[in-house]
Each structure stands twice: as C-alpha cells, then as structure tokens.
PDB file of C-alpha atoms in Angstrom:
ATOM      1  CA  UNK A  24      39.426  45.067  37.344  1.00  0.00           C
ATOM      2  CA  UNK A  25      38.559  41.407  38.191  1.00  0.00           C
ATOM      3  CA  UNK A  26      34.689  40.417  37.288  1.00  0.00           C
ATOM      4  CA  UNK A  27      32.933  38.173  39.691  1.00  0.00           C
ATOM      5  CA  UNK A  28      32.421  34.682  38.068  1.00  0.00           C
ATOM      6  CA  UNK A  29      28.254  33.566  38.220  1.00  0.00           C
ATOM      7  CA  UNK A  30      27.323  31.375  41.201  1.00  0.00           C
ATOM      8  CA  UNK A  31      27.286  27.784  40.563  1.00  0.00           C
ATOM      9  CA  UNK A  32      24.124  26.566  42.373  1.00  0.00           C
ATOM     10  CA  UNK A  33      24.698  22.889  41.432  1.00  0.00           C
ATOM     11  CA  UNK A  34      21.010  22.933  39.645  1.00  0.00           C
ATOM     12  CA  UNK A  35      20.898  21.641  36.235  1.00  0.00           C
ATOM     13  CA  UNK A  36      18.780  24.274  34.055  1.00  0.00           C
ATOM     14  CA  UNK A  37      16.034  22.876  32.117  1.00  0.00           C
ATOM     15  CA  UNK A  38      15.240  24.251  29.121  1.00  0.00           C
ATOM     16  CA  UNK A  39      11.924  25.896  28.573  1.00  0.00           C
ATOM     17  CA  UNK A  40      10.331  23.213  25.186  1.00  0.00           C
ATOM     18  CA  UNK A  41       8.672  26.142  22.789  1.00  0.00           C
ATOM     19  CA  UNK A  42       5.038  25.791  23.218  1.00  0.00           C
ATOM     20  CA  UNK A  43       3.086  25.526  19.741  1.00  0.00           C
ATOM     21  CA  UNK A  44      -0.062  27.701  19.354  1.00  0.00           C
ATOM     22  CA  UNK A  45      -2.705  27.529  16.542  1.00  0.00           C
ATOM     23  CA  UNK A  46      -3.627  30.814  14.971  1.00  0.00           C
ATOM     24  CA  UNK A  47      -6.903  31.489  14.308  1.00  0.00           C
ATOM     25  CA  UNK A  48      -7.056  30.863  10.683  1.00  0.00           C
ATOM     26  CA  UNK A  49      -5.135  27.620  11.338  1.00  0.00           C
ATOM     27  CA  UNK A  50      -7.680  26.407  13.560  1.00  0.00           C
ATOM     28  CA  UNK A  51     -10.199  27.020  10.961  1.00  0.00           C
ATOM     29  CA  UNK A  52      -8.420  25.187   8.534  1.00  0.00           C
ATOM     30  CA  UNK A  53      -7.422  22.024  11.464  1.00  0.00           C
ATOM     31  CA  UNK A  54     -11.261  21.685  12.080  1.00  0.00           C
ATOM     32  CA  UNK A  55     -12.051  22.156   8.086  1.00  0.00           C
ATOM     33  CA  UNK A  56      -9.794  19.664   7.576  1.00  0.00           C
ATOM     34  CA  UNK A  57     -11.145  17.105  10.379  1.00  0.00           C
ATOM     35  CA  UNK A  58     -14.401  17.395   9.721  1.00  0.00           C
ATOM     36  CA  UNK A  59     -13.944  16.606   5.869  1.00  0.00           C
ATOM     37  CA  UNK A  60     -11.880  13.740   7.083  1.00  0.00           C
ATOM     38  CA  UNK A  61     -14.978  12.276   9.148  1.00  0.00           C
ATOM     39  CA  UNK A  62     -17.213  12.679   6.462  1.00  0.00           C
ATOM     40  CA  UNK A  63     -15.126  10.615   3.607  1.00  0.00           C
ATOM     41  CA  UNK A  64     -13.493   8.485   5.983  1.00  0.00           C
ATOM     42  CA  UNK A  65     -14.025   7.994  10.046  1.00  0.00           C
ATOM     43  CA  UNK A  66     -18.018   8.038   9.843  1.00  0.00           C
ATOM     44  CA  UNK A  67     -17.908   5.164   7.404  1.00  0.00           C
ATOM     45  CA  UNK A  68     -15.519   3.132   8.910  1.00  0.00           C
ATOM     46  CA  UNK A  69     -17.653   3.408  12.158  1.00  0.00           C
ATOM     47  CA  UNK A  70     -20.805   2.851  10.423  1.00  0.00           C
ATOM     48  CA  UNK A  71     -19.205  -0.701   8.706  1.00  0.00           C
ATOM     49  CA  UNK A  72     -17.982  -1.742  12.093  1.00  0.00           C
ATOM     50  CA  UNK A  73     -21.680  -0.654  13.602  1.00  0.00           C
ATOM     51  CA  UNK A  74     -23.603  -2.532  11.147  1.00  0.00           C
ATOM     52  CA  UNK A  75     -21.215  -5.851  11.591  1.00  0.00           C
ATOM     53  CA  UNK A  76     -21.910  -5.373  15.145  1.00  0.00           C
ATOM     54  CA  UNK A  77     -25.556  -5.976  14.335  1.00  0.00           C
ATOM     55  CA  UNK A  78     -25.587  -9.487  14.555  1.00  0.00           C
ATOM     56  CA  UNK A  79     -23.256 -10.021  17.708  1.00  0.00           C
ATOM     57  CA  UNK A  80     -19.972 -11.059  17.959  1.00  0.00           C
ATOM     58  CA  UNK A  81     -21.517 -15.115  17.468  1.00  0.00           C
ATOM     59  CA  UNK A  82     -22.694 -13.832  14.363  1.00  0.00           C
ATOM     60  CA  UNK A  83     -19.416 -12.166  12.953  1.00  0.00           C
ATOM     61  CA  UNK A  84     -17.495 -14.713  13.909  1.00  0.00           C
ATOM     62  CA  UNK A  85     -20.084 -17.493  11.766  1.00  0.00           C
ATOM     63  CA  UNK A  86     -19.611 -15.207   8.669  1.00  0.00           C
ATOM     64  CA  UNK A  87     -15.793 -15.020   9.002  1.00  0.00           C
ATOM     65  CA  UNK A  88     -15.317 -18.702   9.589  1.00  0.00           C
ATOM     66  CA  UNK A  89     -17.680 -19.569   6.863  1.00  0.00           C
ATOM     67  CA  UNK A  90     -16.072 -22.056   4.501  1.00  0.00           C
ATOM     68  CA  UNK A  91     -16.844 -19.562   1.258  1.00  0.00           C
ATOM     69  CA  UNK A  92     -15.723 -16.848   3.324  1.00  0.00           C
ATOM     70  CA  UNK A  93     -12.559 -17.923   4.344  1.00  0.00           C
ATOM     71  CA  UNK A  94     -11.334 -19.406   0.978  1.00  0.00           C
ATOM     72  CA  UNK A  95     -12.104 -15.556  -0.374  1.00  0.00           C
ATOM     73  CA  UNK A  96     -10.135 -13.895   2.220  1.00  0.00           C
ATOM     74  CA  UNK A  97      -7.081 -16.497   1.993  1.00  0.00           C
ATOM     75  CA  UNK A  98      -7.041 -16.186  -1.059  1.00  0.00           C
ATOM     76  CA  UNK A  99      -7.114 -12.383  -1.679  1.00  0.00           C
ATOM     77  CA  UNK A 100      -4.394 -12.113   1.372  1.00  0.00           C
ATOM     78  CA  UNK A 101      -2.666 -14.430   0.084  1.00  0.00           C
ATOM     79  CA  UNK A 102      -2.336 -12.756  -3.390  1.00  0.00           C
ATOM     80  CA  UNK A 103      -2.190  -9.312  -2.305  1.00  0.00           C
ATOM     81  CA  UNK A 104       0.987  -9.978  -0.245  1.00  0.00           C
ATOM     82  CA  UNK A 105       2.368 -11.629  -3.280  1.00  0.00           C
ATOM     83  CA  UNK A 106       1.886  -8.957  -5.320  1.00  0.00           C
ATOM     84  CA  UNK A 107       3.166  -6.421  -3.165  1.00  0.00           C
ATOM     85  CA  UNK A 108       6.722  -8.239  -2.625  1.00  0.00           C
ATOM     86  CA  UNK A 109       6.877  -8.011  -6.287  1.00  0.00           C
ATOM     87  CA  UNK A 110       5.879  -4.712  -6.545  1.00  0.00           C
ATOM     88  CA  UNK A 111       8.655  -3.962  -3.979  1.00  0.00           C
ATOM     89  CA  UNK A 112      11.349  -5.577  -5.919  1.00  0.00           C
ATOM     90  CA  UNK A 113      10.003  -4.318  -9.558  1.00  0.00           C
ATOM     91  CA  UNK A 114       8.555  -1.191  -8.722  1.00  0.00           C
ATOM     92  CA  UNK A 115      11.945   0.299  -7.321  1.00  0.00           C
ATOM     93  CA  UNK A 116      13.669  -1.244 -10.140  1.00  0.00           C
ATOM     94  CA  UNK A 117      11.581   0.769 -12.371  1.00  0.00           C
ATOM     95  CA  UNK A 118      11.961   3.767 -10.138  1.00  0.00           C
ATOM     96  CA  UNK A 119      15.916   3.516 -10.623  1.00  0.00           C
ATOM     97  CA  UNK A 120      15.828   3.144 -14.224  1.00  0.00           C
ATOM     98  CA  UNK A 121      13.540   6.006 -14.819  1.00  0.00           C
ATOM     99  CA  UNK A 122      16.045   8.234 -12.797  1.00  0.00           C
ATOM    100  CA  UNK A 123      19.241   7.275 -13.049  1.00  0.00           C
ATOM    101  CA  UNK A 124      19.043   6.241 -16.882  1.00  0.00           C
ATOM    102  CA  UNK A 125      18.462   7.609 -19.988  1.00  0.00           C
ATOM    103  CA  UNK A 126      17.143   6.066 -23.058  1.00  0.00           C
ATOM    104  CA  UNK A 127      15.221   6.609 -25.885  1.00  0.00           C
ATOM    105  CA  UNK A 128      10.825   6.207 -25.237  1.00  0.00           C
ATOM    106  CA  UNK A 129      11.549   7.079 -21.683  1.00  0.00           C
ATOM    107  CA  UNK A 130       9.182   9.500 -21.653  1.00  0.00           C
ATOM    108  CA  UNK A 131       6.171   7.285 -22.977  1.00  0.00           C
ATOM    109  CA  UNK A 132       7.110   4.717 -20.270  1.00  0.00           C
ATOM    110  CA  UNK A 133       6.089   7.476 -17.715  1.00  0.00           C
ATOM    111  CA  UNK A 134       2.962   7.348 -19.144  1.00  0.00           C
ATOM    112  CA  UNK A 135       2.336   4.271 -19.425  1.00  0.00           C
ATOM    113  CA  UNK A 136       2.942   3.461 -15.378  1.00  0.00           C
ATOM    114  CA  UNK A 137       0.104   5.864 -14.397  1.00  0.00           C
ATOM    115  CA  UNK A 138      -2.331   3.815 -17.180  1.00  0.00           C
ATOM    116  CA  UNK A 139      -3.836   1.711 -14.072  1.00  0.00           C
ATOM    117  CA  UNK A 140      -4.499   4.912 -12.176  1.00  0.00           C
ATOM    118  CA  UNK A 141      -6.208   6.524 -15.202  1.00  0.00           C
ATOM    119  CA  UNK A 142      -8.389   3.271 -16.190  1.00  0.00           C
ATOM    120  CA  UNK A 143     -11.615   2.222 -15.259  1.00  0.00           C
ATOM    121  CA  UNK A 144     -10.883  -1.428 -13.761  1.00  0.00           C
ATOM    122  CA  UNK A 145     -13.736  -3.405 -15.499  1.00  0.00           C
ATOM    123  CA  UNK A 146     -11.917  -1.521 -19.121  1.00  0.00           C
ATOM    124  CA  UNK A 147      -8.556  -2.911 -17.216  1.00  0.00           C
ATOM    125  CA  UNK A 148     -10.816  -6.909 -16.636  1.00  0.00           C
ATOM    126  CA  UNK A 149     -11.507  -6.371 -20.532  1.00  0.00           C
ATOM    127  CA  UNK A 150      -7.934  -5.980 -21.812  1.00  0.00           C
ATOM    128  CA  UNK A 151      -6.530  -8.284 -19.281  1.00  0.00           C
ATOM    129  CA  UNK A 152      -8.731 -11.624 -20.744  1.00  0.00           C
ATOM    130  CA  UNK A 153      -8.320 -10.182 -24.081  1.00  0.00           C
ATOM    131  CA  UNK A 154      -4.635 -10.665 -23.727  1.00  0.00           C
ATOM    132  CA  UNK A 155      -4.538 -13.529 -20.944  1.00  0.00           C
ATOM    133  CA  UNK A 156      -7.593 -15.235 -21.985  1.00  0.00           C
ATOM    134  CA  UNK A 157      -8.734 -17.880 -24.702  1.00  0.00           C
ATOM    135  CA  UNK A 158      -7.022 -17.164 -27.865  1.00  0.00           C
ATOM    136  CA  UNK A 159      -5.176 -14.238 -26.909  1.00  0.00           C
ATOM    137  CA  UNK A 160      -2.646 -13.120 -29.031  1.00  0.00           C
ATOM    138  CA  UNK A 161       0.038 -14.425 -26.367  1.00  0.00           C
ATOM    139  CA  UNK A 162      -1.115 -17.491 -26.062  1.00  0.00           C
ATOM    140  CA  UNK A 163      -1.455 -17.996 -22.914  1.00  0.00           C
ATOM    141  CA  UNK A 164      -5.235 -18.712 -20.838  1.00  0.00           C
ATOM    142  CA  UNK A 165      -5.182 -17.956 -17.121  1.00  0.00           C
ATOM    143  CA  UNK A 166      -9.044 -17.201 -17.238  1.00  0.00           C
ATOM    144  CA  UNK A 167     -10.488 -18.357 -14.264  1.00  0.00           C
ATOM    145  CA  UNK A 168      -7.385 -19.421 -12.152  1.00  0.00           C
ATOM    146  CA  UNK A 169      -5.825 -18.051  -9.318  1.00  0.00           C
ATOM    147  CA  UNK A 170      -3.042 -16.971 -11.851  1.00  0.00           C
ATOM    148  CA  UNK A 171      -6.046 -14.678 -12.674  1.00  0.00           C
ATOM    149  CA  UNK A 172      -5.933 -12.922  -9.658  1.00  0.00           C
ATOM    150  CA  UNK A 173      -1.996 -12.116  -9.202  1.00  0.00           C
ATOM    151  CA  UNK A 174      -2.098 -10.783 -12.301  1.00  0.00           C
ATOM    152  CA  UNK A 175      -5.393  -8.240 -12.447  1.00  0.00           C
ATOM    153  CA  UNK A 176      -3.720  -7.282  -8.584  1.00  0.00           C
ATOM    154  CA  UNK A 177      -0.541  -6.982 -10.697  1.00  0.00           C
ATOM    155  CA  UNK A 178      -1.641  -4.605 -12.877  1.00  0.00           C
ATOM    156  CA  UNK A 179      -4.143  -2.626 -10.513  1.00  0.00           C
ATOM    157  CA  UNK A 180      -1.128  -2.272  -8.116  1.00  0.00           C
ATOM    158  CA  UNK A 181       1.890  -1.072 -10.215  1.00  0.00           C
ATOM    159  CA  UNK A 182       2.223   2.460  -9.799  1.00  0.00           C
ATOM    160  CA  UNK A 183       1.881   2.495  -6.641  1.00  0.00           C
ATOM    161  CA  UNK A 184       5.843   1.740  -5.220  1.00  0.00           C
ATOM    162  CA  UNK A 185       7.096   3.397  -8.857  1.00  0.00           C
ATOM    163  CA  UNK A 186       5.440   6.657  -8.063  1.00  0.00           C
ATOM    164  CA  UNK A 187       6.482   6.992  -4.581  1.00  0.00           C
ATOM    165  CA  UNK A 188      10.148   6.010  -5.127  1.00  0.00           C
ATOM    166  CA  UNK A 189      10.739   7.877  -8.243  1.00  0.00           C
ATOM    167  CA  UNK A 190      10.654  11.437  -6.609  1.00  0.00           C
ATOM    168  CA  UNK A 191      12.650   9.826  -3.565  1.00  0.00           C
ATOM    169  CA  UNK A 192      15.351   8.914  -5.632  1.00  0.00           C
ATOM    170  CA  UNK A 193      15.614  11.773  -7.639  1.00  0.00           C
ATOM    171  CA  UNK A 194      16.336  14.358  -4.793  1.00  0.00           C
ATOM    172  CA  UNK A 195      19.331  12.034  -3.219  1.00  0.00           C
ATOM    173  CA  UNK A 196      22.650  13.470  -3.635  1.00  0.00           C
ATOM    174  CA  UNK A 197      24.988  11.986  -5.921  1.00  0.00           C
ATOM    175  CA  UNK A 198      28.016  13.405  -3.674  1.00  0.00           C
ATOM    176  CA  UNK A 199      27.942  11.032  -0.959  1.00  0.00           C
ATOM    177  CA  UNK A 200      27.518   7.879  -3.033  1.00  0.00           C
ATOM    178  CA  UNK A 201      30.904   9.179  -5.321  1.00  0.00           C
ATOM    179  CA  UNK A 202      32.318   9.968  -1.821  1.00  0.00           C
ATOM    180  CA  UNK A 203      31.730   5.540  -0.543  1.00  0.00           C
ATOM    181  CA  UNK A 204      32.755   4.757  -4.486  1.00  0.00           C
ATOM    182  CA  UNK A 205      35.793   6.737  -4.253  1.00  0.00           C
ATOM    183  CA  UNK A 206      36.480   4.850  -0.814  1.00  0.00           C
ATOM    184  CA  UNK A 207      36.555   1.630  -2.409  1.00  0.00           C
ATOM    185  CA  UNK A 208      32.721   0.984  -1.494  1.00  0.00           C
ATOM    186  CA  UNK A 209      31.206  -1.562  -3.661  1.00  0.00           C
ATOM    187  CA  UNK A 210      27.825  -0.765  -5.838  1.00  0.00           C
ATOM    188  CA  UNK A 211      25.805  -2.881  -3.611  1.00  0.00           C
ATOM    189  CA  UNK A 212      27.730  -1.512  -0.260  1.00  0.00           C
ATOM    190  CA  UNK A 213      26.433   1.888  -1.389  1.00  0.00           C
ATOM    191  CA  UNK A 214      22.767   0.990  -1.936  1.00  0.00           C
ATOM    192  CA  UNK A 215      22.548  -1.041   1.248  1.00  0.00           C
ATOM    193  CA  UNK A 216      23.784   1.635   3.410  1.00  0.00           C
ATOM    194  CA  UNK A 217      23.432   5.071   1.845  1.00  0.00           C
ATOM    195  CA  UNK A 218      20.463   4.808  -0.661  1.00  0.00           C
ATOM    196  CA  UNK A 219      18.511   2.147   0.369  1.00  0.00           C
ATOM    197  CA  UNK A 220      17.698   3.729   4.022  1.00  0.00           C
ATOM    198  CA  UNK A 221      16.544   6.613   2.280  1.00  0.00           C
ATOM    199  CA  UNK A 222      14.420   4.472   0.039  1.00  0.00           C
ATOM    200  CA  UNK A 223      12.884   2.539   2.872  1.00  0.00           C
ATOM    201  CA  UNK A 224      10.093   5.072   4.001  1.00  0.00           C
ATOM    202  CA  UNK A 225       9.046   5.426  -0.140  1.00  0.00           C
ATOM    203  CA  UNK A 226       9.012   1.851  -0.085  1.00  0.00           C
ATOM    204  CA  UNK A 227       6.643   0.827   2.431  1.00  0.00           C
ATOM    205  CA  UNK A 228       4.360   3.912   2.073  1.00  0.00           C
ATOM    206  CA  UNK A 229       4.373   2.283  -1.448  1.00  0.00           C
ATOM    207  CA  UNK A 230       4.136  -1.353  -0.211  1.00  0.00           C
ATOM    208  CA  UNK A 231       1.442  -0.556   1.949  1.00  0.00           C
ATOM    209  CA  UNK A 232      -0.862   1.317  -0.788  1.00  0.00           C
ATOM    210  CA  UNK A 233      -0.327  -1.768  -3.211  1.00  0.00           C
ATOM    211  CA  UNK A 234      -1.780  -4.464  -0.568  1.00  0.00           C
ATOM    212  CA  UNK A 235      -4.669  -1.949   0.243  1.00  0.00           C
ATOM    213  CA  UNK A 236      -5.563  -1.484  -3.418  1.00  0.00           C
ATOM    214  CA  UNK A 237      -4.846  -4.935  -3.548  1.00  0.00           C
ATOM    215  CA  UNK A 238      -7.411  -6.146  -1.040  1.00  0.00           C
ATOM    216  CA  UNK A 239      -9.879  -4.189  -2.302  1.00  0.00           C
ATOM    217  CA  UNK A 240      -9.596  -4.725  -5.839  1.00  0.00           C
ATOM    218  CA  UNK A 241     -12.821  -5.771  -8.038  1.00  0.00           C
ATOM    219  CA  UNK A 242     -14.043  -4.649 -11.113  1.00  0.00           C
ATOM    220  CA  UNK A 243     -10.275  -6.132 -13.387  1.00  0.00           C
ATOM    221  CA  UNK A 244     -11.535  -9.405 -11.652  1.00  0.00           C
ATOM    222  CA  UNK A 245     -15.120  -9.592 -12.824  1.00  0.00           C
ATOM    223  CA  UNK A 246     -14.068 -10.731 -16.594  1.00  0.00           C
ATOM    224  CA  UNK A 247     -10.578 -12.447 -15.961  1.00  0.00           C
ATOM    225  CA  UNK A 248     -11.355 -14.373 -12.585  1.00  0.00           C
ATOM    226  CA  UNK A 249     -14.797 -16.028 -12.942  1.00  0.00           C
ATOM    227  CA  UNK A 250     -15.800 -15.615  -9.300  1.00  0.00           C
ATOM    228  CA  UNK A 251     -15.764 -19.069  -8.718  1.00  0.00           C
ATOM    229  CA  UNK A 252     -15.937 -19.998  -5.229  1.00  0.00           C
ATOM    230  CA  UNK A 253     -13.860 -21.686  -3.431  1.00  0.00           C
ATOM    231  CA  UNK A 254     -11.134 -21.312  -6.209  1.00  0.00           C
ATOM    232  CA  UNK A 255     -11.468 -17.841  -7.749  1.00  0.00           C
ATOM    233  CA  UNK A 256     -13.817 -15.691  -5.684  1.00  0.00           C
ATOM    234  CA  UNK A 257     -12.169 -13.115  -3.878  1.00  0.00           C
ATOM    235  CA  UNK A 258     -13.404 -10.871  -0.883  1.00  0.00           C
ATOM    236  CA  UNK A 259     -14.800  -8.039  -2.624  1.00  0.00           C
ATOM    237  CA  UNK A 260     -17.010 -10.382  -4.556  1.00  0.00           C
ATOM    238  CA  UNK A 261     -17.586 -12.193  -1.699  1.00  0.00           C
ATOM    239  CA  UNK A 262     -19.144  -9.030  -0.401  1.00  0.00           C
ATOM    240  CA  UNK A 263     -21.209  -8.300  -3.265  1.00  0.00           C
ATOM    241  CA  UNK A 264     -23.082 -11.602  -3.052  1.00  0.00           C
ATOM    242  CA  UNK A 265     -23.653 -10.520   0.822  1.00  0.00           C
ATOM    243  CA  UNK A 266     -24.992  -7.810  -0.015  1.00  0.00           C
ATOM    244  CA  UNK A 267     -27.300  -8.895  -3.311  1.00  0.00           C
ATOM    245  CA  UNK A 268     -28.715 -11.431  -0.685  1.00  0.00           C
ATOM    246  CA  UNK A 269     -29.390  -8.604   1.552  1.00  0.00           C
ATOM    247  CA  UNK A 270     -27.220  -9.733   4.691  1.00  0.00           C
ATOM    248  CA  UNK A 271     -25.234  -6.362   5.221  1.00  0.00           C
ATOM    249  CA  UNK A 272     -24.455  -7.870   8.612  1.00  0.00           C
ATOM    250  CA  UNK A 273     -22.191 -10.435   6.941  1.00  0.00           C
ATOM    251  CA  UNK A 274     -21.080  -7.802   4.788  1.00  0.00           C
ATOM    252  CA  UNK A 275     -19.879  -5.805   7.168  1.00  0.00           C
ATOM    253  CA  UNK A 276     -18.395  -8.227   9.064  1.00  0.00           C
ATOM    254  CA  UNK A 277     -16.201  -9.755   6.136  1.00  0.00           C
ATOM    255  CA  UNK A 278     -15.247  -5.986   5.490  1.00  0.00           C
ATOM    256  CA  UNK A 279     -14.401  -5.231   8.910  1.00  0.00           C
ATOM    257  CA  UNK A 280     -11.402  -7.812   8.968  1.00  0.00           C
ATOM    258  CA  UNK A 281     -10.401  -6.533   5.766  1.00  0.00           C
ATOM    259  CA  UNK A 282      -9.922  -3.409   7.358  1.00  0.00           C
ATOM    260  CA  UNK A 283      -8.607  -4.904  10.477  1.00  0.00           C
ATOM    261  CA  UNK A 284      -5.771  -6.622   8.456  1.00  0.00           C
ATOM    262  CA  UNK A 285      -5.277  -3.293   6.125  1.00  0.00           C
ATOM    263  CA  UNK A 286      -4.543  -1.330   9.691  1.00  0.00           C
ATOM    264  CA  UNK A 287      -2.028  -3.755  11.072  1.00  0.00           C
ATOM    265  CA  UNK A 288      -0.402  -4.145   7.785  1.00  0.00           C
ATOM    266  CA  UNK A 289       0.061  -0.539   7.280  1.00  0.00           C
ATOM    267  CA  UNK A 290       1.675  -0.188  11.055  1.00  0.00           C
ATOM    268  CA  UNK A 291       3.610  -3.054  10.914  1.00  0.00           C
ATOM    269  CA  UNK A 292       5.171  -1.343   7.459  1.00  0.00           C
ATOM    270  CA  UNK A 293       5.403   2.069   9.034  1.00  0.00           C
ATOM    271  CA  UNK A 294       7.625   0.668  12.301  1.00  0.00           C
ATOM    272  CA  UNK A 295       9.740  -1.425   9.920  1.00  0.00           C
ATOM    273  CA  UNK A 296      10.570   1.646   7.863  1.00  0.00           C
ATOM    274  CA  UNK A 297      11.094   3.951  10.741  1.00  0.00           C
ATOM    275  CA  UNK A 298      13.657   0.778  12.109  1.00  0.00           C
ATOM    276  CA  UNK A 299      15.343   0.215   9.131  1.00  0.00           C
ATOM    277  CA  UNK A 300      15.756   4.261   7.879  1.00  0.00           C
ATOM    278  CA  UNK A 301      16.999   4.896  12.013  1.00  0.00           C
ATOM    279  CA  UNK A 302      19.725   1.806  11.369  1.00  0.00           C
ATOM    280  CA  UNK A 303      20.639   3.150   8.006  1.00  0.00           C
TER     281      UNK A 303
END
C-alpha cells in the first residue's frame, strides 16, 4: 500500500515566535522593581536635568563654558579616561593572576582589592597624602598636582575591572585553549581569539564603572588635590562651590553634562563589546 505524499502548496510556513506572558506574581515583582528604580534613580536624574533647565538653555550653556568650569570638567575627563585605560590593562592583569596562579598571600591580596569599596573616601584622601604627600615615607609629594588626581581616581577605581573579570575568567574552559595550544597556536594567538572575546563584555562593563566612579569621585580629593582652580579643582568640587553659593541652576547644569558624557560613554563601551565579543 502506497501513502499519498502531502501537497506542496509552494507557501513557505512561518513559524509561530512563542509569545511571552507575565504571571501575576511577576508583574508584581516588574512594577516593584520599576517603581524602586524611579525612586533611587529616574526621578533624580529628571529632577537634575529640571532644575538645570531653570535658567534656560543661555544660562546652561554660560555655566558650562565658564572658564572655572571648563578647566574642572577637562580635567576630570581627562583623568578619568586615563585611569580607566589603566585600569583596563592592570585590572585584567590582576584578574589573570588571581585565577590562573597560585602563590603564597594570595588570599590577602583578595582582600586587599575590595579595600576602596569598603573605605570611606575622605579615610582613602587621608592615607593617600600621608603616603604621597610632604614627607611621606616614599618620598615622593604630588599634593596639589594633577598627579593628585590620577592617583586618588586610581585608587577609588581599582576594583572595579578586577572584580568583574575575575569570575569571567574563572568559568572559561581550559579545553579549548589546550585544544589551539596543541594546534601549534601561540599564547598570545589564544588570548586574542579564544579568551579575550570572552573577556571583552567583563571588560567594558568594568571600564565603564571605573570612568563613572571616576567622574564622580570627591571626598580622596579633598586632602590630596587642594581644589585649586584652574589646576586642581575637579567637577564634583566644582559643584560644591555651586551649590555653597546657592546657584543650583549652575549646579545642575555642570552635573547634567556629567551625566550626558557618563551615558554616551557607557553605550559607546557596550556596542564596542557586543562588536568585538560577535568578531571573536
């Protein structure tokens, strides 16, 4: 007995994309969740960008362009991208040498990364000058420079690439890098094209939390920096004074293109990790 082949009606089928409900109780928890978020964050961004609007876009633009002003922002962009290159470079170094080796005080060193997250920045200001300062045991005086700066970022900013690397790295399989070695694949062959792509989104997400903290870095500067304008004085300070002088106006303004530049940083990192991890 022959069966009758199916009808060919020349149609290609589409298939049917699985539609994605919320339950009830997730719901609840999406709108929790949202309206928590509003509170902490999206009501006080909009209530910065509000109160710079106060004064008109003639009088934004006056504050931003203002000589004092501009020196502060150039020169805490300026530092925080420096700082975050190096924190690129050193914090996945440190990242690799925490997982991949072993050695004896390794443990203490994991301790000693998440110091910065643990302590209060103006204790961090105090040890920094202590050390960096006028007759510090090392010698050395950066107090009130812009060397002052790139290093209280420095510190402020360490753990930031280490700690999002480090878990990165640990869950990569060892079995496809032995698999390029035993190929004849050369040690930096293998990182460029099996381990770094993995590395990449850890990297940025990293590099992007290092020049927001960064940016918006003050109390480790109070001590070590001076706050001298026009040399030393960085935005956050810059903000202060607006504020002690009772011009909110100004700023919000400065801290509106702080958070302008923060955004477009943290995009332009996101698209060059999704690029790079998709080439990889």
């Amino acid at each position: 007995m022959s069966t009758a082949a199916p009808a060919v009606t020349g149609r290609p089928t589409r298939t049917r994309r699985p539609t994605t409900t919320l339950t009830a109780s997730s719901g609840i928890g999406l709108g929790v969740a949202m309206i928590w978020f509003s509170l902490l964050v999206l009501i006080p961004l909009c209530a910065v960008i509000v109160t710079a609007s106060d004064a008109g876009w003639e009088g934004f633009w006056r504050t931003v362009t203002n000589e004092q002003t501009s020196a502060a922002i150039r020169l805490t962009l300026t530092q925080a991208v420096l700082v975050t290159l190096v924190n690129i470079v050193m914090g996945t170094l440190i990242a690799w040498v925490l997982v991949r080796d072993h050695f004896p005080g390794k443990a203490v060193l994991e301790v000693l990364i998440d110091i910065p997250f643990a302590l209060p920045t103006i204790v961090a200001g105090l040890v920094l000058l202590s050390l960096y300062g006028g007759g510090g045991p090392l010698g050395m005086d950066v107090a009130n420079t812009r060397q002052s700066v790139f290093l209280a970022f420095l510190f402020v900013t360490l753990p930031f690439v280490v700690r999002m690397v480090q878990p990165v790295l640990a869950e990569l399989e060892r079995d496809v890098e032995e698999a390029a070695a035993s190929l004849g694949a050369s040690g930096f062959t293998i990182f460029r094209r099996i381990i770094l792509p993995s590395l990449v989104p850890a990297i940025t997400a990293g590099a992007a939390l290092s020049f927001a903290r960064g940016v918006s870095e003050y109390g480790s500067l109070v001590l070590l920096s001076g706050n001298l304008p026009f040399k030393t004085e960085v935005t956050s300070v810059r903000i202060l004074g607006s504020i002690e002088n009772n011009n909110l106006a100004a700023a919000a303004s400065t801290a509106t293109v702080l958070l302008v530049i923060s955004l477009a940083v943290i995009v332009l990192l996101d698209v060059i990790s999704r690029r790079v991890a998709r080439r990889g």
